Amino acid sequence: MNDLFETVVERIPSIIRASRKIKDPNLKGFISELLYHLNQINTTLSDNYSTSNGELNPVSSSVILELLNSYLKSIASLIENLKDSTKSSRKLRIFASKLQTINEYLEFGLKFDKEDLLCLNTENERWKKLGQVIEYVKLAEDLEAQISRFLANVAKGQAFISRGLKEPTKLRKRLMVGLYMIWYGLQKTKAIEETEYFYSKPNAAAAKTVWNMLDSTLGGLHKVTLPSINFNKVIFLPRLAREVTSDELVSVNLKNSVHYVDQIHNEPIIGGSRFTLEWDEGKVRVPVRVLSPGPITQISPKSSKTCFCVPDSEVHFDKLVLHIHGGGFISMSSSSHQSYTRKWANALGFPVFSIDYRLAPEHKFPSALDDCWQAYYWLVNYSSKFLGIKDPKIILAGDSAGGNLAAALTIKLISAGYRVPDGLFLAYPAVNLIKERFSFSLVQSLDDMLVPHTFLKLCLESYLEDSSAAEHNPLISPLVAPNDVLEMFPPVRMMVGTKDPLHDDVLRFCERLLDCGVDVGLKVYEGLIHGGLSFCIKGGIPACQSFVQDSIELLRQLSEI
């Protein structure tokens, strides 16, 4: 490691000197940005190298230094062979962005906890214990090729949308998105370059628009290929519990609550507890998509705006999945995840309720979590009365950001002494939102085309008003929950890929649950990237069909415990 350290420390000054010789005015700003991050990194390395006294973690230090060294080689080559200022400026911006993230990770990486699970040899007793609940899965021999083709298509989609957004009017945006769709469809390399450049310095509004437009554009293309479902309807649930961060659990006053701007006058109070089939005036209800293999009593496309009580004789189901979708807290919806939630409902034989929670940055923490809490509270109390789902066994499920919300909701329920779900299913959950940290799998995100490092940071900034709160609040970072809370978790099943930026934190969370005596299981998929559940679509990753099938088996397993 010492040789690598010295190589990096010596290489940076030479790049700085070469960069200062560039006189092209079109590159001045990009060079300045690059120099700033190089100087910051140089200072951090020099300070730690001279005062380390054995404090450096050789495992994590080697990983981050090797990555940094590879970038420095590429930067040196780029500066030495500068030609096209436009193309060069884009590459300089991309490298500057990666150097900024490396600088943010650097000190934490160099002095990372040597006893962290991921720093230990796999022969260590902790790994042996964890190995008892982990199953490693190989999806396909050509998985890497499948992923490469898929990411190329994703890059094309992101490229034509991000370029189209730069147009000044809506009409030109629509026109140019169409033209760029054709252009980038034929230019794979340029599409990748455009996507990397867009993510080198994204803003929340643009990133959210790109993801939502990509969702709607591609969603429209594969909508016709979605599996059929007997019942698909969005209902709107009232807010009957106090806000999720409140220490009190008692219900709000129905007559006076702000949640009841649509209160029906001259009706019994129970009328305020009913779901509706339309938004209320102030849009304060929580929209939830209901997917079911059979009809849900008292909900039909032809029914009136509100529901009626259900006689016991009409009860149809005694189990349900409450699903919370992913999207980095800023994008996506229950609609965009139907490629697998429909399969869940059909295969399991009972309904899936998928929450359309409020999105950041317009709605920061705890808005999304509160929506999930309100939906859960309503289903526990009123699904029997209004939906004919009598005393249901509830499996709480979430992927990515939705996995964070599902785990956080479980923590809320335990802390409040409320009914805990009967099972918890988490697909590649974001259980750790602490910004100032180091993780080996997070370092992978520097070159991740699907979930790049800047997007991860953007999601955190959009979701949290105060990022420091993530260090001690388990409703933000479930990984930091105290043992006495984790000990009361229901059975948990998780899934994650080895090439997922969230991989390491999922393993850490699994170890904590195991140490707390929780019935936990984890499937780890070799070579799989983030988001596998959503890729079982036409033009997606064929091997992810098996990934979705495994999720069904885990959900079924939880429903039968």
Coordinates of C-alpha atoms in Angstrom, one line a residue, residues 127-533:
W127 CA -18.5 -14.2 8.2
K128 CA -19.0 -17.8 9.0
K129 CA -22.0 -16.9 11.2
L130 CA -23.5 -14.6 8.6
G131 CA -22.9 -17.3 6.0
Q132 CA -25.6 -19.4 7.6
V133 CA -28.3 -17.0 6.5
I134 CA -26.8 -15.9 3.1
E135 CA -27.5 -17.7 -0.1
Y136 CA -25.3 -16.7 -3.1
V137 CA -27.1 -17.0 -6.4
K138 CA -25.7 -16.9 -10.0
L139 CA -28.5 -15.8 -12.3
A140 CA -26.9 -16.5 -15.8
E141 CA -23.6 -17.2 -17.4
D142 CA -24.0 -14.2 -19.7
L143 CA -25.4 -11.8 -17.0
E144 CA -22.6 -9.2 -17.6
A145 CA -23.4 -9.1 -21.3
Q146 CA -27.2 -8.8 -20.6
I147 CA -26.5 -5.9 -18.2
S148 CA -24.2 -4.2 -20.7
R149 CA -26.9 -4.2 -23.4
F150 CA -29.5 -3.0 -21.0
L151 CA -27.4 -0.1 -19.6
A152 CA -26.6 1.0 -23.2
N153 CA -30.4 1.3 -23.8
V154 CA -30.8 3.1 -20.5
A155 CA -28.0 5.5 -21.5
K156 CA -29.8 6.2 -24.8
G157 CA -33.0 7.0 -23.0
Q158 CA -31.4 9.3 -20.4
A159 CA -29.3 11.0 -23.1
F160 CA -32.2 11.9 -25.4
I161 CA -34.4 13.1 -22.5
S162 CA -31.6 15.2 -20.9
R163 CA -30.7 16.9 -24.1
G164 CA -34.3 17.6 -25.0
L165 CA -34.8 19.3 -21.6
K166 CA -32.3 22.0 -22.6
E167 CA -34.8 23.4 -25.2
P168 CA -36.5 26.6 -24.1
T169 CA -40.2 25.8 -24.9
K170 CA -42.4 22.7 -24.3
L171 CA -43.0 22.3 -28.0
R172 CA -39.3 22.3 -28.8
K173 CA -38.6 20.0 -25.8
R174 CA -41.1 17.4 -27.2
L175 CA -39.8 17.8 -30.8
M176 CA -36.1 17.5 -29.8
V177 CA -36.7 14.6 -27.4
G178 CA -38.1 12.7 -30.4
L179 CA -35.2 13.7 -32.7
Y180 CA -32.6 12.9 -30.0
M181 CA -34.3 9.5 -29.5
I182 CA -33.4 8.7 -33.1
W183 CA -29.9 10.2 -32.9
Y184 CA -28.8 8.5 -29.7
G185 CA -30.5 5.3 -30.7
L186 CA -27.8 5.0 -33.4
Q187 CA -24.9 6.5 -31.3
K188 CA -24.2 4.3 -28.3
T189 CA -20.9 5.9 -27.4
K190 CA -22.3 9.4 -27.6
A191 CA -25.3 8.4 -25.5
I192 CA -23.0 7.1 -22.8
E193 CA -20.9 10.3 -22.9
E194 CA -24.1 12.5 -22.7
T195 CA -25.4 10.5 -19.8
E196 CA -22.1 10.7 -17.9
Y197 CA -21.9 14.4 -18.5
F198 CA -25.5 15.0 -17.4
Y199 CA -24.9 13.2 -14.1
S200 CA -21.5 14.9 -13.5
K201 CA -23.4 17.9 -12.1
P202 CA -27.2 17.2 -12.0
N203 CA -29.7 19.3 -10.2
A204 CA -32.7 17.8 -8.4
A205 CA -35.4 19.2 -10.8
A206 CA -33.6 18.0 -13.9
A207 CA -32.7 14.6 -12.5
K208 CA -36.3 14.1 -11.3
T209 CA -37.6 15.1 -14.7
V210 CA -35.3 12.8 -16.5
W211 CA -36.2 9.8 -14.3
N212 CA -39.9 10.5 -14.5
M213 CA -39.9 11.1 -18.3
L214 CA -37.8 8.0 -18.7
D215 CA -40.3 6.1 -16.6
S216 CA -43.3 7.4 -18.5
T217 CA -41.6 7.1 -22.0
L218 CA -40.3 3.6 -21.5
G219 CA -43.3 2.7 -19.3
G220 CA -45.6 3.6 -22.2
L221 CA -43.6 1.4 -24.5
H222 CA -43.7 -1.7 -22.3
K223 CA -47.2 -1.1 -20.8
V224 CA -48.7 -3.4 -23.4
T225 CA -46.4 -6.1 -22.2
L226 CA -47.3 -5.9 -18.5
P227 CA -48.8 -9.0 -17.1
S228 CA -52.6 -8.9 -16.9
I229 CA -54.2 -8.4 -13.5
N230 CA -57.8 -8.9 -12.5
F231 CA -58.1 -5.8 -10.5
N232 CA -56.1 -2.5 -10.7
K233 CA -57.5 0.5 -8.9
V234 CA -56.1 3.5 -7.0
I235 CA -57.9 4.4 -3.8
F236 CA -57.3 7.4 -1.5
L237 CA -56.9 6.8 2.2
P238 CA -57.6 9.3 5.0
R239 CA -55.0 10.2 7.5
L240 CA -56.2 9.0 10.8
A241 CA -53.0 8.8 12.9
R242 CA -50.8 11.5 14.2
E243 CA -47.8 12.5 12.1
V244 CA -45.2 9.7 12.0
T245 CA -42.5 11.5 14.1
S246 CA -45.1 12.3 16.9
D247 CA -44.6 10.3 20.1
E248 CA -48.3 10.0 20.5
L249 CA -50.2 7.3 18.7
V250 CA -53.8 8.3 19.4
S251 CA -56.0 9.2 16.4
V252 CA -56.7 12.7 15.4
N253 CA -60.0 14.5 15.9
L254 CA -61.9 13.7 12.8
K255 CA -64.2 16.7 13.0
N256 CA -61.4 19.2 13.3
S257 CA -58.5 17.6 11.5
V258 CA -56.9 19.3 8.5
H259 CA -56.9 15.9 6.9
Y260 CA -60.7 16.2 6.4
V261 CA -61.1 19.1 4.0
D262 CA -63.4 16.8 2.1
Q263 CA -65.5 15.9 5.3
I264 CA -68.9 14.8 4.3
H265 CA -71.4 16.7 6.4
N266 CA -74.4 15.1 8.2
E267 CA -72.7 11.7 8.1
P268 CA -71.6 9.6 11.0
I269 CA -68.0 10.2 12.1
I270 CA -67.1 6.8 10.6
G271 CA -67.7 8.4 7.2
G272 CA -64.4 10.2 7.6
S273 CA -62.6 6.9 7.8
R274 CA -63.7 5.7 4.4
F275 CA -61.4 5.6 1.4
T276 CA -62.4 7.5 -1.7
L277 CA -61.9 6.8 -5.4
E278 CA -60.9 10.4 -6.1
W279 CA -58.5 13.0 -4.7
D280 CA -60.0 15.2 -2.0
E281 CA -59.9 19.0 -2.5
G282 CA -56.6 19.6 -0.8
K283 CA -54.9 16.3 -1.9
V284 CA -54.1 15.3 1.6
R285 CA -55.2 11.8 1.4
V286 CA -52.7 9.0 0.6
P287 CA -53.1 7.4 -2.9
V288 CA -52.6 3.6 -2.8
R289 CA -52.8 1.3 -5.9
V290 CA -54.6 -1.9 -5.3
L291 CA -53.5 -4.9 -7.4
S292 CA -55.5 -8.1 -6.9
P293 CA -55.9 -11.5 -8.5
G294 CA -59.6 -11.2 -7.7
P295 CA -62.1 -8.4 -7.0
I296 CA -61.9 -6.5 -3.8
T297 CA -65.2 -6.1 -2.1
Q298 CA -66.8 -2.6 -2.5
I299 CA -64.2 -1.3 -5.0
S300 CA -65.0 -1.3 -8.7
P301 CA -64.4 1.1 -11.5
K302 CA -68.1 1.8 -11.6
S303 CA -68.6 2.5 -7.9
S304 CA -69.3 5.9 -6.4
K305 CA -66.8 8.2 -4.9
T306 CA -66.9 6.7 -1.4
C307 CA -67.2 3.1 -0.1
F308 CA -69.6 1.3 2.1
C309 CA -69.1 -1.1 5.0
V310 CA -68.6 -4.8 4.1
P311 CA -70.7 -7.6 5.5
D312 CA -68.6 -10.5 7.0
S313 CA -70.0 -12.9 4.5
E314 CA -68.2 -11.0 1.7
V315 CA -64.7 -11.4 3.1
H316 CA -62.3 -12.6 0.3
F317 CA -58.7 -12.3 1.5
D318 CA -56.8 -12.7 4.8
K319 CA -53.3 -11.6 3.6
L320 CA -51.9 -8.6 1.8
V321 CA -48.6 -7.1 0.7
L322 CA -48.1 -3.4 1.5
H323 CA -45.5 -2.3 -1.1
I324 CA -43.4 0.9 -1.1
H325 CA -41.7 1.7 -4.4
G326 CA -38.1 2.8 -5.0
G327 CA -36.9 5.9 -6.9
G328 CA -34.4 7.6 -4.7
F329 CA -37.2 9.4 -2.8
I330 CA -37.5 11.8 -5.7
S331 CA -39.1 9.8 -8.6
M332 CA -41.1 6.8 -9.8
S333 CA -44.5 5.6 -8.6
S334 CA -46.7 2.6 -8.0
S335 CA -47.5 2.6 -11.7
S336 CA -43.8 2.3 -12.7
H337 CA -43.3 -0.8 -10.6
Q338 CA -46.2 -2.8 -11.9
S339 CA -43.9 -5.0 -14.0
Y340 CA -43.3 -7.0 -10.9
T341 CA -46.1 -6.0 -8.4
R342 CA -48.7 -7.5 -10.8
K343 CA -46.7 -10.7 -10.9
W344 CA -46.6 -10.7 -7.1
A345 CA -50.4 -10.4 -6.8
N346 CA -51.1 -13.0 -9.4
A347 CA -48.6 -15.6 -8.0
L348 CA -49.3 -15.1 -4.3
G349 CA -53.1 -15.1 -4.7
F350 CA -53.7 -12.1 -2.5
P351 CA -53.7 -8.3 -3.0
V352 CA -50.7 -6.0 -3.2
F353 CA -51.3 -2.4 -2.0
S354 CA -48.6 0.0 -3.4
I355 CA -48.3 3.4 -1.9
D356 CA -47.8 6.6 -3.9
Y357 CA -46.0 8.5 -1.3
R358 CA -45.1 12.2 -1.6
L359 CA -41.7 12.8 -3.3
A360 CA -38.7 15.0 -2.5
P361 CA -37.4 17.6 -2.9
E362 CA -40.9 19.2 -2.7
H363 CA -41.7 17.0 0.2
K364 CA -38.7 16.2 2.5
F365 CA -38.4 13.8 5.3
P366 CA -40.7 12.7 7.0
S367 CA -43.4 13.3 4.4
A368 CA -42.9 10.0 2.5
L369 CA -42.6 8.0 5.7
D370 CA -45.7 9.6 7.1
D371 CA -47.7 8.6 4.0
C372 CA -46.6 5.0 4.5
W373 CA -47.4 5.2 8.2
Q374 CA -50.9 6.5 7.5
A375 CA -51.6 3.9 4.8
Y376 CA -50.4 1.1 7.2
Y377 CA -52.5 2.5 10.1
W378 CA -55.6 2.6 7.9
L379 CA -55.2 -0.9 6.5
V380 CA -54.7 -2.4 10.0
N381 CA -57.8 -0.6 11.3
Y382 CA -60.2 -0.5 8.3
S383 CA -59.3 -3.1 5.7
S384 CA -61.7 -5.5 7.3
K385 CA -64.5 -3.0 7.5
F386 CA -64.2 -1.4 4.1
L387 CA -62.3 -3.9 1.9
G388 CA -63.4 -7.3 3.2
I389 CA -59.8 -8.3 4.1
K390 CA -60.4 -9.7 7.6
D391 CA -57.6 -9.4 10.2
P392 CA -55.0 -9.7 7.4
K393 CA -51.5 -11.0 7.7
I394 CA -49.5 -8.1 6.4
I395 CA -46.2 -8.4 4.6
L396 CA -44.4 -5.1 4.3
A397 CA -42.2 -4.8 1.2
G398 CA -40.0 -2.2 -0.3
D399 CA -37.2 -1.8 -2.8
S400 CA -34.3 0.7 -2.7
A401 CA -35.7 3.9 -1.2
G402 CA -38.9 2.0 -0.6
G403 CA -36.8 -0.5 1.4
N404 CA -35.6 2.3 3.6
L405 CA -39.2 3.4 4.2
A406 CA -40.3 -0.1 4.9
A407 CA -37.6 -0.7 7.5
A408 CA -38.1 2.8 9.0
L409 CA -41.8 2.2 9.2
T410 CA -41.2 -1.1 11.1
I411 CA -39.0 0.8 13.5
K412 CA -41.8 3.4 14.0
L413 CA -44.3 0.6 14.7
I414 CA -42.1 -1.1 17.2
S415 CA -41.2 2.1 19.0
A416 CA -44.9 3.2 19.1
G417 CA -46.0 -0.2 20.5
Y418 CA -48.2 -0.7 17.5
R419 CA -49.0 -3.8 15.4
V420 CA -45.8 -4.9 13.7
P421 CA -46.1 -6.4 10.2
D422 CA -46.0 -10.2 10.0
G423 CA -43.0 -10.1 7.6
L424 CA -40.6 -7.7 6.1
F425 CA -39.3 -8.0 2.5
L426 CA -36.5 -5.7 1.5
A427 CA -34.9 -5.6 -2.0
Y428 CA -31.6 -3.7 -2.2
P429 CA -32.8 -1.4 0.6
A430 CA -31.1 2.0 1.4
V431 CA -30.7 1.3 5.1
N432 CA -27.9 3.9 5.6
L433 CA -28.3 7.5 4.6
I434 CA -25.3 8.8 6.5
K435 CA -23.5 11.1 4.1
E436 CA -20.0 11.2 5.7
R437 CA -19.0 7.6 5.5
F438 CA -17.1 5.1 3.5
S439 CA -18.3 1.8 1.9
F440 CA -16.6 -0.4 -0.7
S441 CA -19.7 -0.8 -2.8
L442 CA -20.4 2.9 -2.7
V443 CA -17.0 3.4 -4.4
Q444 CA -18.4 1.3 -7.3
S445 CA -21.0 4.0 -7.9
L446 CA -18.4 6.3 -9.2
D447 CA -18.6 4.4 -12.5
D448 CA -22.2 3.2 -12.1
M449 CA -24.3 4.1 -15.2
L450 CA -27.6 3.4 -13.5
V451 CA -27.2 4.8 -10.0
P452 CA -24.2 7.1 -10.3
H453 CA -22.5 8.7 -7.2
T454 CA -23.9 12.1 -8.0
F455 CA -27.5 10.8 -8.2
L456 CA -27.0 9.1 -4.8
K457 CA -25.8 12.3 -3.2
L458 CA -28.6 14.3 -4.9
C459 CA -31.2 11.9 -3.5
L460 CA -29.9 12.5 0.0
E461 CA -29.8 16.3 -0.4
S462 CA -33.3 16.2 -1.8
Y463 CA -34.8 14.0 0.9
L464 CA -33.1 15.4 4.0
E465 CA -33.3 19.0 5.3
D466 CA -30.4 18.2 7.6
S467 CA -28.1 15.4 6.4
S468 CA -26.5 15.1 9.9
A469 CA -29.8 13.8 11.3
A470 CA -29.1 10.5 9.4
E471 CA -26.3 9.7 11.8
H472 CA -28.6 9.1 14.8
N473 CA -32.2 8.9 13.6
P474 CA -33.2 5.2 12.7
L475 CA -36.3 6.5 10.9
I476 CA -33.8 7.9 8.4
S477 CA -31.0 5.3 8.6
P478 CA -32.5 2.0 9.9
L479 CA -28.9 0.6 10.2
V480 CA -28.4 2.8 13.3
A481 CA -31.5 1.5 15.1
P482 CA -30.7 0.3 18.7
N483 CA -30.6 -3.4 19.5
D484 CA -33.7 -3.4 21.6
V485 CA -35.7 -2.2 18.6
L486 CA -34.1 -4.6 16.1
E487 CA -34.7 -7.5 18.4
M488 CA -38.5 -7.0 17.9
F489 CA -38.3 -7.1 14.1
P490 CA -40.6 -9.6 12.3
P491 CA -39.0 -12.3 10.0
V492 CA -37.0 -10.5 7.3
R493 CA -36.0 -11.5 3.8
M494 CA -33.6 -9.4 1.7
M495 CA -32.1 -9.5 -1.8
V496 CA -29.1 -7.6 -3.2
G497 CA -26.6 -7.8 -6.1
T498 CA -22.8 -7.8 -5.6
K499 CA -22.5 -4.8 -8.0
D500 CA -25.1 -2.8 -6.2
P501 CA -23.8 0.4 -4.5
L502 CA -26.0 -0.5 -1.5
H503 CA -24.6 -4.1 -1.2
D504 CA -22.3 -3.5 1.8
D505 CA -24.9 -1.8 4.0
V506 CA -27.4 -4.6 3.3
L507 CA -24.8 -7.1 4.6
R508 CA -24.2 -4.9 7.6
F509 CA -27.9 -4.7 8.3
C510 CA -28.3 -8.4 7.9
E511 CA -25.5 -9.0 10.4
R512 CA -27.1 -6.7 12.9
L513 CA -30.5 -8.4 12.6
L514 CA -28.9 -11.8 12.9
D515 CA -27.0 -10.7 16.1
C516 CA -30.3 -9.5 17.5
G517 CA -31.9 -12.9 17.1
V518 CA -34.2 -12.0 14.2
D519 CA -35.3 -14.6 11.7
V520 CA -33.4 -13.2 8.7
G521 CA -32.4 -14.4 5.3
L522 CA -30.4 -12.8 2.5
K523 CA -30.0 -13.7 -1.2
V524 CA -26.9 -12.2 -2.8
Y525 CA -26.8 -12.2 -6.6
E526 CA -23.4 -12.4 -8.2
G527 CA -22.8 -9.6 -10.7
L528 CA -26.2 -8.0 -10.4
I529 CA -26.7 -4.3 -10.4
H530 CA -29.2 -2.1 -8.5
G531 CA -32.9 -2.3 -9.3
G532 CA -33.2 -6.0 -10.4
L533 CA -37.0 -6.2 -9.7

